[in-house]
mmCIF file of C-alpha atoms in Angstrom:
data_model
loop_
_atom_site.group_PDB
_atom_site.id
_atom_site.type_symbol
_atom_site.label_atom_id
_atom_site.label_comp_id
_atom_site.label_asym_id
_atom_site.label_seq_id
_atom_site.Cartn_x
_atom_site.Cartn_y
_atom_site.Cartn_z
ATOM 1 C CA MET Q 10 70.497 86.279 59.831
ATOM 2 C CA ALA Q 11 73.826 86.493 61.582
ATOM 3 C CA PRO Q 12 76.867 85.407 59.606
ATOM 4 C CA THR Q 13 78.321 81.978 60.294
ATOM 5 C CA PRO Q 14 81.451 82.407 62.388
ATOM 6 C CA ALA Q 15 84.694 81.445 60.439
ATOM 7 C CA ALA Q 16 86.232 78.127 61.350
ATOM 8 C CA ALA Q 17 89.450 78.376 63.300
ATOM 9 C CA PRO Q 18 92.522 78.144 60.969
ATOM 10 C CA GLU Q 19 94.095 74.725 61.180
ATOM 11 C CA ALA Q 20 97.580 76.246 61.264
ATOM 12 C CA ASP Q 21 96.676 78.142 64.437
ATOM 13 C CA ARG Q 22 95.217 74.988 66.032
ATOM 14 C CA GLN Q 23 98.253 72.917 65.289
ATOM 15 C CA ALA Q 24 100.510 75.557 66.874
ATOM 16 C CA ILE Q 25 98.437 75.385 70.052
ATOM 17 C CA LEU Q 26 98.440 71.734 70.068
ATOM 18 C CA ALA Q 27 102.200 71.669 69.490
ATOM 19 C CA MET Q 28 102.523 72.741 73.176
ATOM 20 C CA LEU Q 29 101.468 69.347 74.320
ATOM 21 C CA GLY Q 30 104.136 66.957 75.475
ATOM 22 C CA GLU Q 31 106.954 66.374 78.043
ATOM 23 C CA TYR Q 32 109.339 69.120 78.862
ATOM 24 C CA ARG Q 33 112.260 70.308 80.964
ATOM 25 C CA VAL Q 34 111.358 73.992 81.684
ATOM 26 C CA SER Q 35 113.641 76.867 82.529
ATOM 27 C CA PHE Q 36 112.179 80.068 83.968
ATOM 28 C CA ALA Q 37 114.087 83.339 83.921
ATOM 29 C CA PHE Q 38 112.950 86.798 85.057
ATOM 30 C CA ASP Q 39 115.010 89.919 84.874
ATOM 31 C CA GLU Q 40 114.044 93.513 85.898
ATOM 32 C CA THR Q 41 115.150 95.863 83.173
ATOM 33 C CA VAL Q 42 114.045 99.503 82.849
ATOM 34 C CA VAL Q 43 113.785 101.447 86.204
ATOM 35 C CA LEU Q 44 110.865 103.929 86.117
ATOM 36 C CA GLN Q 45 110.831 105.470 89.670
ATOM 37 C CA PRO Q 46 113.486 107.482 91.311
ATOM 38 C CA GLY Q 47 115.400 105.475 93.898
ATOM 39 C CA TYR Q 48 114.133 102.067 92.807
ATOM 40 C CA ALA Q 49 116.745 99.294 92.887
ATOM 41 C CA ARG Q 50 116.403 96.341 90.522
ATOM 42 C CA ALA Q 51 115.617 93.170 92.131
ATOM 43 C CA ALA Q 52 118.075 90.219 91.684
ATOM 44 C CA PRO Q 53 117.392 88.063 88.555
ATOM 45 C CA LYS Q 54 115.336 84.949 89.303
ATOM 46 C CA ARG Q 55 116.060 81.511 87.810
ATOM 47 C CA SER Q 56 114.351 78.294 88.413
ATOM 48 C CA GLY Q 57 113.324 75.050 86.492
ATOM 49 C CA ALA Q 58 110.963 72.165 86.394
ATOM 50 C CA TYR Q 59 109.837 69.040 84.604
ATOM 51 C CA GLU Q 60 106.365 69.556 83.074
ATOM 52 C CA TRP Q 61 103.910 67.452 81.273
ATOM 53 C CA VAL Q 62 101.334 69.314 79.178
ATOM 54 C CA VAL Q 63 98.148 67.197 78.516
ATOM 55 C CA LEU Q 64 95.089 67.929 76.353
ATOM 56 C CA VAL Q 65 91.824 68.373 78.348
ATOM 57 C CA GLU Q 66 89.568 69.607 75.475
ATOM 58 C CA ASP Q 67 89.733 70.201 71.710
ATOM 59 C CA SER Q 68 86.367 71.226 70.288
ATOM 60 C CA GLY Q 69 87.745 73.010 67.208
ATOM 61 C CA ASP Q 70 87.393 76.623 68.412
ATOM 62 C CA ARG Q 71 88.266 75.886 72.070
ATOM 63 C CA ILE Q 72 91.472 74.062 73.226
ATOM 64 C CA VAL Q 73 92.263 73.476 76.815
ATOM 65 C CA LEU Q 74 95.889 72.385 77.990
ATOM 66 C CA GLN Q 75 96.657 71.353 81.572
ATOM 67 C CA HIS Q 76 100.249 71.529 82.917
ATOM 68 C CA LEU Q 77 101.467 69.168 85.669
ATOM 69 C CA LEU Q 78 104.824 69.312 87.391
ATOM 70 C CA VAL Q 79 106.794 66.132 88.124
ATOM 71 C CA SER Q 80 109.687 66.377 90.670
ATOM 72 C CA PRO Q 81 112.766 64.199 90.289
ATOM 73 C CA GLY Q 82 111.362 62.182 93.237
ATOM 74 C CA GLY Q 83 108.051 61.578 91.441
ATOM 75 C CA HIS Q 84 105.838 64.063 93.283
ATOM 76 C CA VAL Q 85 103.152 65.522 91.124
ATOM 77 C CA THR Q 86 101.747 69.126 91.346
ATOM 78 C CA LYS Q 87 98.843 70.210 89.206
ATOM 79 C CA HIS Q 88 100.196 73.436 87.792
ATOM 80 C CA TRP Q 89 98.708 76.134 85.522
ATOM 81 C CA ARG Q 90 96.101 75.720 82.826
ATOM 82 C CA GLN Q 91 95.713 77.529 79.519
ATOM 83 C CA ASP Q 92 92.454 77.737 77.591
ATOM 84 C CA TRP Q 93 92.391 79.068 73.939
ATOM 85 C CA HIS Q 94 89.170 80.495 72.432
ATOM 86 C CA TRP Q 95 88.796 81.316 68.735
ATOM 87 C CA GLN Q 96 87.269 84.820 68.202
ATOM 88 C CA ALA Q 97 86.000 84.984 71.737
ATOM 89 C CA ARG Q 98 83.251 87.561 72.320
ATOM 90 C CA GLU Q 99 84.287 88.301 75.985
ATOM 91 C CA ARG Q 100 86.998 87.448 78.550
ATOM 92 C CA LEU Q 101 87.663 87.638 82.259
ATOM 93 C CA GLU Q 102 89.897 90.609 83.109
ATOM 94 C CA PHE Q 103 91.778 91.211 86.327
ATOM 95 C CA ALA Q 104 90.095 94.300 87.567
ATOM 96 C CA ALA Q 105 91.262 94.813 91.208
ATOM 97 C CA ASP Q 106 92.779 92.938 94.040
ATOM 98 C CA GLN Q 107 91.200 89.382 94.058
ATOM 99 C CA THR Q 108 88.624 90.523 91.467
ATOM 100 C CA TRP Q 109 87.933 89.499 87.847
ATOM 101 C CA ARG Q 110 85.237 91.079 85.733
ATOM 102 C CA ARG Q 111 83.784 89.711 82.526
ATOM 103 C CA ARG Q 112 84.233 92.175 79.724
ATOM 104 C CA PRO Q 113 83.061 92.149 76.101
ATOM 105 C CA LEU Q 114 85.820 92.229 73.401
ATOM 106 C CA ALA Q 115 85.644 94.601 70.467
ATOM 107 C CA PRO Q 116 85.088 92.840 67.146
ATOM 108 C CA GLU Q 117 88.221 94.379 65.566
ATOM 109 C CA LEU Q 118 90.364 92.861 68.494
ATOM 110 C CA THR Q 119 88.989 89.409 68.342
ATOM 111 C CA ARG Q 120 88.374 89.009 64.625
ATOM 112 C CA GLY Q 121 90.816 86.394 63.471
ATOM 113 C CA ALA Q 122 92.308 86.198 66.878
ATOM 114 C CA TRP Q 123 92.603 83.716 69.783
ATOM 115 C CA THR Q 124 91.992 84.668 73.442
ATOM 116 C CA GLN Q 125 94.291 82.743 75.803
ATOM 117 C CA CYS Q 126 93.121 82.512 79.455
ATOM 118 C CA VAL Q 127 95.454 81.291 82.131
ATOM 119 C CA TYR Q 128 94.355 79.761 85.442
ATOM 120 C CA GLU Q 129 95.956 79.225 88.790
ATOM 121 C CA VAL Q 130 96.796 75.717 90.224
ATOM 122 C CA SER Q 131 93.350 75.708 91.871
ATOM 123 C CA ASP Q 132 91.706 76.681 88.468
ATOM 124 C CA ALA Q 133 90.992 80.163 89.806
ATOM 125 C CA PRO Q 134 91.393 82.797 87.072
ATOM 126 C CA ARG Q 135 94.676 84.599 86.486
ATOM 127 C CA TYR Q 136 94.649 86.597 83.272
ATOM 128 C CA CYS Q 137 93.489 86.642 79.647
ATOM 129 C CA GLY Q 138 95.013 88.049 76.428
ATOM 130 C CA THR Q 139 93.853 88.271 72.897
ATOM 131 C CA GLY Q 140 96.062 88.114 69.792
ATOM 132 C CA ARG Q 141 96.726 86.495 66.337
ATOM 133 C CA TRP Q 142 99.148 83.763 65.408
ATOM 134 C CA ASN Q 143 101.829 84.714 62.903
ATOM 135 C CA HIS Q 144 103.097 81.920 60.650
ATOM 136 C CA ARG Q 145 104.958 83.960 58.110
ATOM 137 C CA TYR Q 146 108.553 83.332 59.241
ATOM 138 C CA GLY Q 147 108.482 79.556 59.659
ATOM 139 C CA ASN Q 148 107.787 79.432 63.392
ATOM 140 C CA ALA Q 149 104.387 80.015 64.598
ATOM 141 C CA THR Q 150 104.106 82.952 67.090
ATOM 142 C CA TRP Q 151 101.164 84.392 68.999
ATOM 143 C CA THR Q 152 101.426 87.847 70.628
ATOM 144 C CA SER Q 153 98.713 89.160 73.016
ATOM 145 C CA ASP Q 154 97.528 92.609 73.610
ATOM 146 C CA ARG Q 155 98.536 94.323 76.869
ATOM 147 C CA THR Q 156 96.413 93.109 79.794
ATOM 148 C CA TRP Q 157 96.367 93.143 83.602
ATOM 149 C CA ARG Q 158 97.305 90.209 85.819
ATOM 150 C CA PRO Q 159 97.880 89.683 89.632
ATOM 151 C CA LEU Q 160 101.306 89.148 90.938
ATOM 152 C CA PRO Q 161 102.786 85.664 90.369
ATOM 153 C CA ARG Q 162 103.580 83.429 93.246
ATOM 154 C CA ARG Q 163 107.282 84.169 93.003
ATOM 155 C CA GLU Q 164 106.514 87.795 93.856
ATOM 156 C CA TYR Q 165 103.517 88.211 96.143
ATOM 157 C CA THR Q 166 105.055 86.024 98.886
ATOM 158 C CA VAL Q 167 108.039 88.393 99.092
ATOM 159 C CA ARG Q 168 106.921 91.812 97.657
ATOM 160 C CA GLY Q 169 104.442 94.459 98.941
ATOM 161 C CA ASP Q 170 105.439 97.473 96.861
ATOM 162 C CA TYR Q 171 103.280 96.734 93.816
ATOM 163 C CA ASN Q 172 99.985 94.922 93.245
ATOM 164 C CA ALA Q 173 99.522 94.293 89.544
ATOM 165 C CA LEU Q 174 101.396 93.429 86.360
ATOM 166 C CA ASN Q 175 100.651 94.994 82.957
ATOM 167 C CA VAL Q 176 101.714 92.338 80.533
ATOM 168 C CA GLU Q 177 102.214 91.417 76.873
ATOM 169 C CA ASN Q 178 102.694 87.658 76.322
ATOM 170 C CA ARG Q 179 104.264 85.865 73.273
ATOM 171 C CA HIS Q 180 104.185 82.142 72.611
ATOM 172 C CA THR Q 181 106.460 80.672 69.928
ATOM 173 C CA VAL Q 182 106.692 77.081 68.593
ATOM 174 C CA THR Q 183 110.354 76.242 68.181
ATOM 175 C CA PRO Q 184 112.245 73.190 66.733
ATOM 176 C CA ASP Q 185 112.849 71.960 70.340
ATOM 177 C CA GLY Q 186 109.481 72.823 71.895
ATOM 178 C CA TRP Q 187 108.120 76.314 72.561
ATOM 179 C CA THR Q 188 108.797 79.343 74.472
ATOM 180 C CA HIS Q 189 106.806 81.864 76.582
ATOM 181 C CA GLU Q 190 108.045 85.482 76.670
ATOM 182 C CA GLN Q 191 106.635 88.152 78.962
ATOM 183 C CA ASP Q 192 106.976 91.874 78.709
ATOM 184 C CA ASN Q 193 105.949 92.927 82.223
ATOM 185 C CA SER Q 194 105.492 96.303 83.879
ATOM 186 C CA LYS Q 195 105.235 96.214 87.770
ATOM 187 C CA VAL Q 196 102.436 98.632 88.744
ATOM 188 C CA ARG Q 197 101.008 99.946 91.921
ATOM 189 C CA ARG Q 198 97.203 100.457 91.335
ATOM 190 C CA ALA Q 199 94.620 102.216 93.420
ATOM 191 C CA ALA Q 200 91.395 100.452 94.573
ATOM 192 C CA ASP Q 201 89.540 102.064 91.581
ATOM 193 C CA GLY Q 202 91.997 100.479 89.119
ATOM 194 C CA SER Q 203 93.866 103.730 88.334
ATOM 195 C CA THR Q 204 97.687 103.587 88.091
ATOM 196 C CA GLU Q 205 99.560 105.249 90.928
ATOM 197 C CA ALA Q 206 103.073 104.307 89.901
ATOM 198 C CA VAL Q 207 104.954 102.047 87.388
ATOM 199 C CA LEU Q 208 108.065 100.796 89.174
ATOM 200 C CA VAL Q 209 110.083 98.908 86.674
ATOM 201 C CA ARG Q 210 109.817 96.740 83.544
ATOM 202 C CA GLU Q 211 110.693 93.060 83.585
ATOM 203 C CA PHE Q 212 111.500 90.510 80.871
ATOM 204 C CA GLY Q 213 110.307 86.897 81.507
ATOM 205 C CA PHE Q 214 111.507 84.005 79.428
ATOM 206 C CA ASN Q 215 110.143 80.440 79.972
ATOM 207 C CA ASP Q 216 111.727 77.867 77.764
ATOM 208 C CA TYR Q 217 109.980 74.520 77.271
ATOM 209 C CA ARG Q 218 112.402 71.943 75.744
ATOM 210 C CA ARG Q 219 111.168 68.444 74.782
ATOM 211 C CA ILE Q 220 112.793 65.584 76.669
ATOM 212 C CA ALA Q 221 112.699 61.850 76.762
ATOM 213 C CA ASP Q 222 114.729 60.928 79.742
ATOM 214 C CA HIS Q 223 112.413 61.914 82.554
ATOM 215 C CA ASP Q 224 109.710 59.577 84.084
ATOM 216 C CA PHE Q 225 106.344 61.349 83.702
ATOM 217 C CA SER Q 226 104.347 58.303 84.543
ATOM 218 C CA PRO Q 227 103.508 59.637 88.091
ATOM 219 C CA ALA Q 228 101.695 62.657 86.280
ATOM 220 C CA ARG Q 229 99.827 60.246 84.019
ATOM 221 C CA ARG Q 230 98.540 58.212 86.891
ATOM 222 C CA TYR Q 231 97.577 61.334 88.817
ATOM 223 C CA TRP Q 232 95.723 62.780 85.874
ATOM 224 C CA GLN Q 233 93.982 59.497 85.158
ATOM 225 C CA ALA Q 234 92.807 59.300 88.754
ATOM 226 C CA THR Q 235 91.775 63.028 89.256
ATOM 227 C CA ALA Q 236 90.830 64.447 85.828
ATOM 228 C CA GLY Q 237 87.156 63.915 86.478
ATOM 229 C CA TYR Q 238 87.354 65.673 89.855
ATOM 230 C CA TRP Q 239 89.151 68.664 88.228
ATOM 231 C CA ALA Q 240 86.544 68.829 85.563
ATOM 232 C CA ARG Q 241 83.905 69.258 88.281
ATOM 233 C CA VAL Q 242 86.065 72.065 89.906
ATOM 234 C CA ARG Q 243 86.167 73.779 86.476
ATOM 235 C CA ARG Q 244 82.487 73.769 86.162
ATOM 236 C CA HIS Q 245 82.218 75.305 89.590
ATOM 237 C CA TRP Q 246 84.562 78.155 88.633
ATOM 238 C CA ASP Q 247 82.600 78.647 85.305
ATOM 239 C CA ALA Q 248 79.360 78.935 87.182
ATOM 240 C CA ALA Q 249 80.777 81.381 89.616
ATOM 241 C CA ALA Q 250 82.048 83.627 86.887
ATOM 242 C CA ALA Q 251 79.141 83.230 84.474
ATOM 243 C CA ALA Q 252 77.441 86.535 85.178
ATOM 244 C CA GLY Q 253 79.738 89.488 85.851
ATOM 245 C CA GLY Q 254 82.781 87.721 87.125
ATOM 246 C CA LEU Q 255 84.043 86.784 90.673
ATOM 247 C CA ARG Q 256 85.877 87.989 93.787
ATOM 248 C CA LEU Q 257 88.011 85.776 95.990
ATOM 249 C CA ASN Q 258 87.317 86.232 99.682
ATOM 250 C CA MET Q 259 90.701 85.110 100.988
ATOM 251 C CA ALA Q 260 94.313 86.257 101.223
ATOM 252 C CA VAL Q 261 96.069 87.027 97.978
ATOM 253 C CA ASP Q 262 98.127 83.805 98.104
ATOM 254 C CA GLY Q 263 94.778 81.844 97.463
ATOM 255 C CA MET Q 264 95.939 79.120 99.791
ATOM 256 C CA PRO Q 265 92.510 78.263 101.345
ATOM 257 C CA MET Q 266 91.127 77.225 98.044
ATOM 258 C CA ILE Q 267 94.449 75.656 96.809
ATOM 259 C CA GLU Q 268 94.795 73.591 100.034
ATOM 260 C CA GLY Q 269 91.125 72.615 100.191
ATOM 261 C CA LEU Q 270 90.942 71.544 96.499
ATOM 262 C CA PHE Q 271 94.196 69.719 96.541
ATOM 263 C CA ALA Q 272 93.227 67.792 99.691
ATOM 264 C CA GLN Q 273 89.958 66.790 97.997
ATOM 265 C CA ALA Q 274 91.942 65.680 94.849
ATOM 266 C CA ALA Q 275 94.246 63.552 96.994
ATOM 267 C CA ARG Q 276 91.261 61.756 98.513
ATOM 268 C CA VAL Q 277 90.022 61.038 94.937
ATOM 269 C CA GLU Q 278 93.434 59.890 93.942
ATOM 270 C CA ARG Q 279 93.191 57.328 96.811
ATOM 271 C CA GLY Q 280 89.850 56.100 95.453
ATOM 272 C CA GLU Q 281 87.598 57.994 97.852
ATOM 273 C CA THR Q 282 84.505 59.891 96.869
ATOM 274 C CA VAL Q 283 84.186 63.628 97.115
ATOM 275 C CA ALA Q 284 80.572 64.881 97.034
ATOM 276 C CA ASP Q 285 79.597 68.003 95.055
ATOM 277 C CA ALA Q 286 78.446 69.458 98.389
ATOM 278 C CA GLU Q 287 82.093 69.402 99.642
ATOM 279 C CA ILE Q 288 83.197 71.345 96.558
ATOM 280 C CA ASP Q 289 80.197 73.752 96.948
ATOM 281 C CA ALA Q 290 81.252 74.401 100.551
ATOM 282 C CA LEU Q 291 84.671 75.719 99.446
ATOM 283 C CA PHE Q 292 83.169 77.927 96.822
ATOM 284 C CA SER Q 293 80.415 79.328 99.167
ATOM 285 C CA ARG Q 294 83.152 80.279 101.646
ATOM 286 C CA TYR Q 295 85.779 81.722 99.413
ATOM 287 C CA VAL Q 296 84.297 82.718 95.967
ATOM 288 C CA GLU Q 297 81.786 85.520 95.467
ATOM 289 C CA PRO Q 298 80.100 85.760 92.044
ATOM 290 C CA LEU Q 299 79.724 89.330 90.787
ATOM 291 C CA PRO Q 300 76.485 90.804 89.237
ATOM 292 C CA ASP Q 301 76.510 91.429 85.490
ATOM 293 C CA THR Q 302 77.106 95.078 84.898
ATOM 294 C CA ARG Q 303 77.534 94.930 81.205
ATOM 295 C CA LEU Q 304 75.220 97.216 79.139
ATOM 296 C CA GLY Q 305 71.965 95.547 78.509
ATOM 297 C CA ARG Q 306 72.591 92.506 80.656
ATOM 298 C CA ARG Q 307 70.698 91.454 83.695
#
């Protein structure tokens, strides 16, 4: 008889749930160590936002958090999503341009660990990482293993000299909120996934500070109206990636899916009905499920 999986530690769960709430967020990215002759560091990037993080699911060993941006004028943008899985057996990994493959995780990597998977505004996959929470020093900190991810939107709209990031992520719960640190290497990869060149390292620091002086009610209204629709979209993504993973048949900016899904969500927000067949049509056009190539799978 297989052993009963250990329950997720409550201290870990509370650290993840501590990321819920209303925040003023600052984003900072600085290129640091130059690794190629003649490469010139890009200018530092600074930006900010108001963000509400809402709980989508908490089933004990799986916690799903959705981020929503609210502009000073009240415009709402569904932002990124983070899913946390206790002792996950597998994860989606960014394997090549527009391609994510489902990979098994070694027991020694996932034992006592959480796998965090991050998703695009359209709920398309971005990256996953696996690591353990550390509570020894008074502030809970989770550190991932190094994994691959596609270029962020701040880069792929203006850069063509690299096509992948190799990243270690760190989340820390702080007295004022929480932080997300990124240790990034900007890499040019060949079609077979091999590394052609590592250009430069980059440090990213996203600082989420709790606030009480911004009106997040537009985000609450938007999510109340559209949460059911986005749950349907997530089920479509899960089905597409259920076997071996998926490939996106569109430009790297992902705009056909983003614009299509956001337009449908806007209709739902207005009280209209969006049929499953309309969601199916977008997925049939732009998302290609991959066969399962894992050993012993069909």
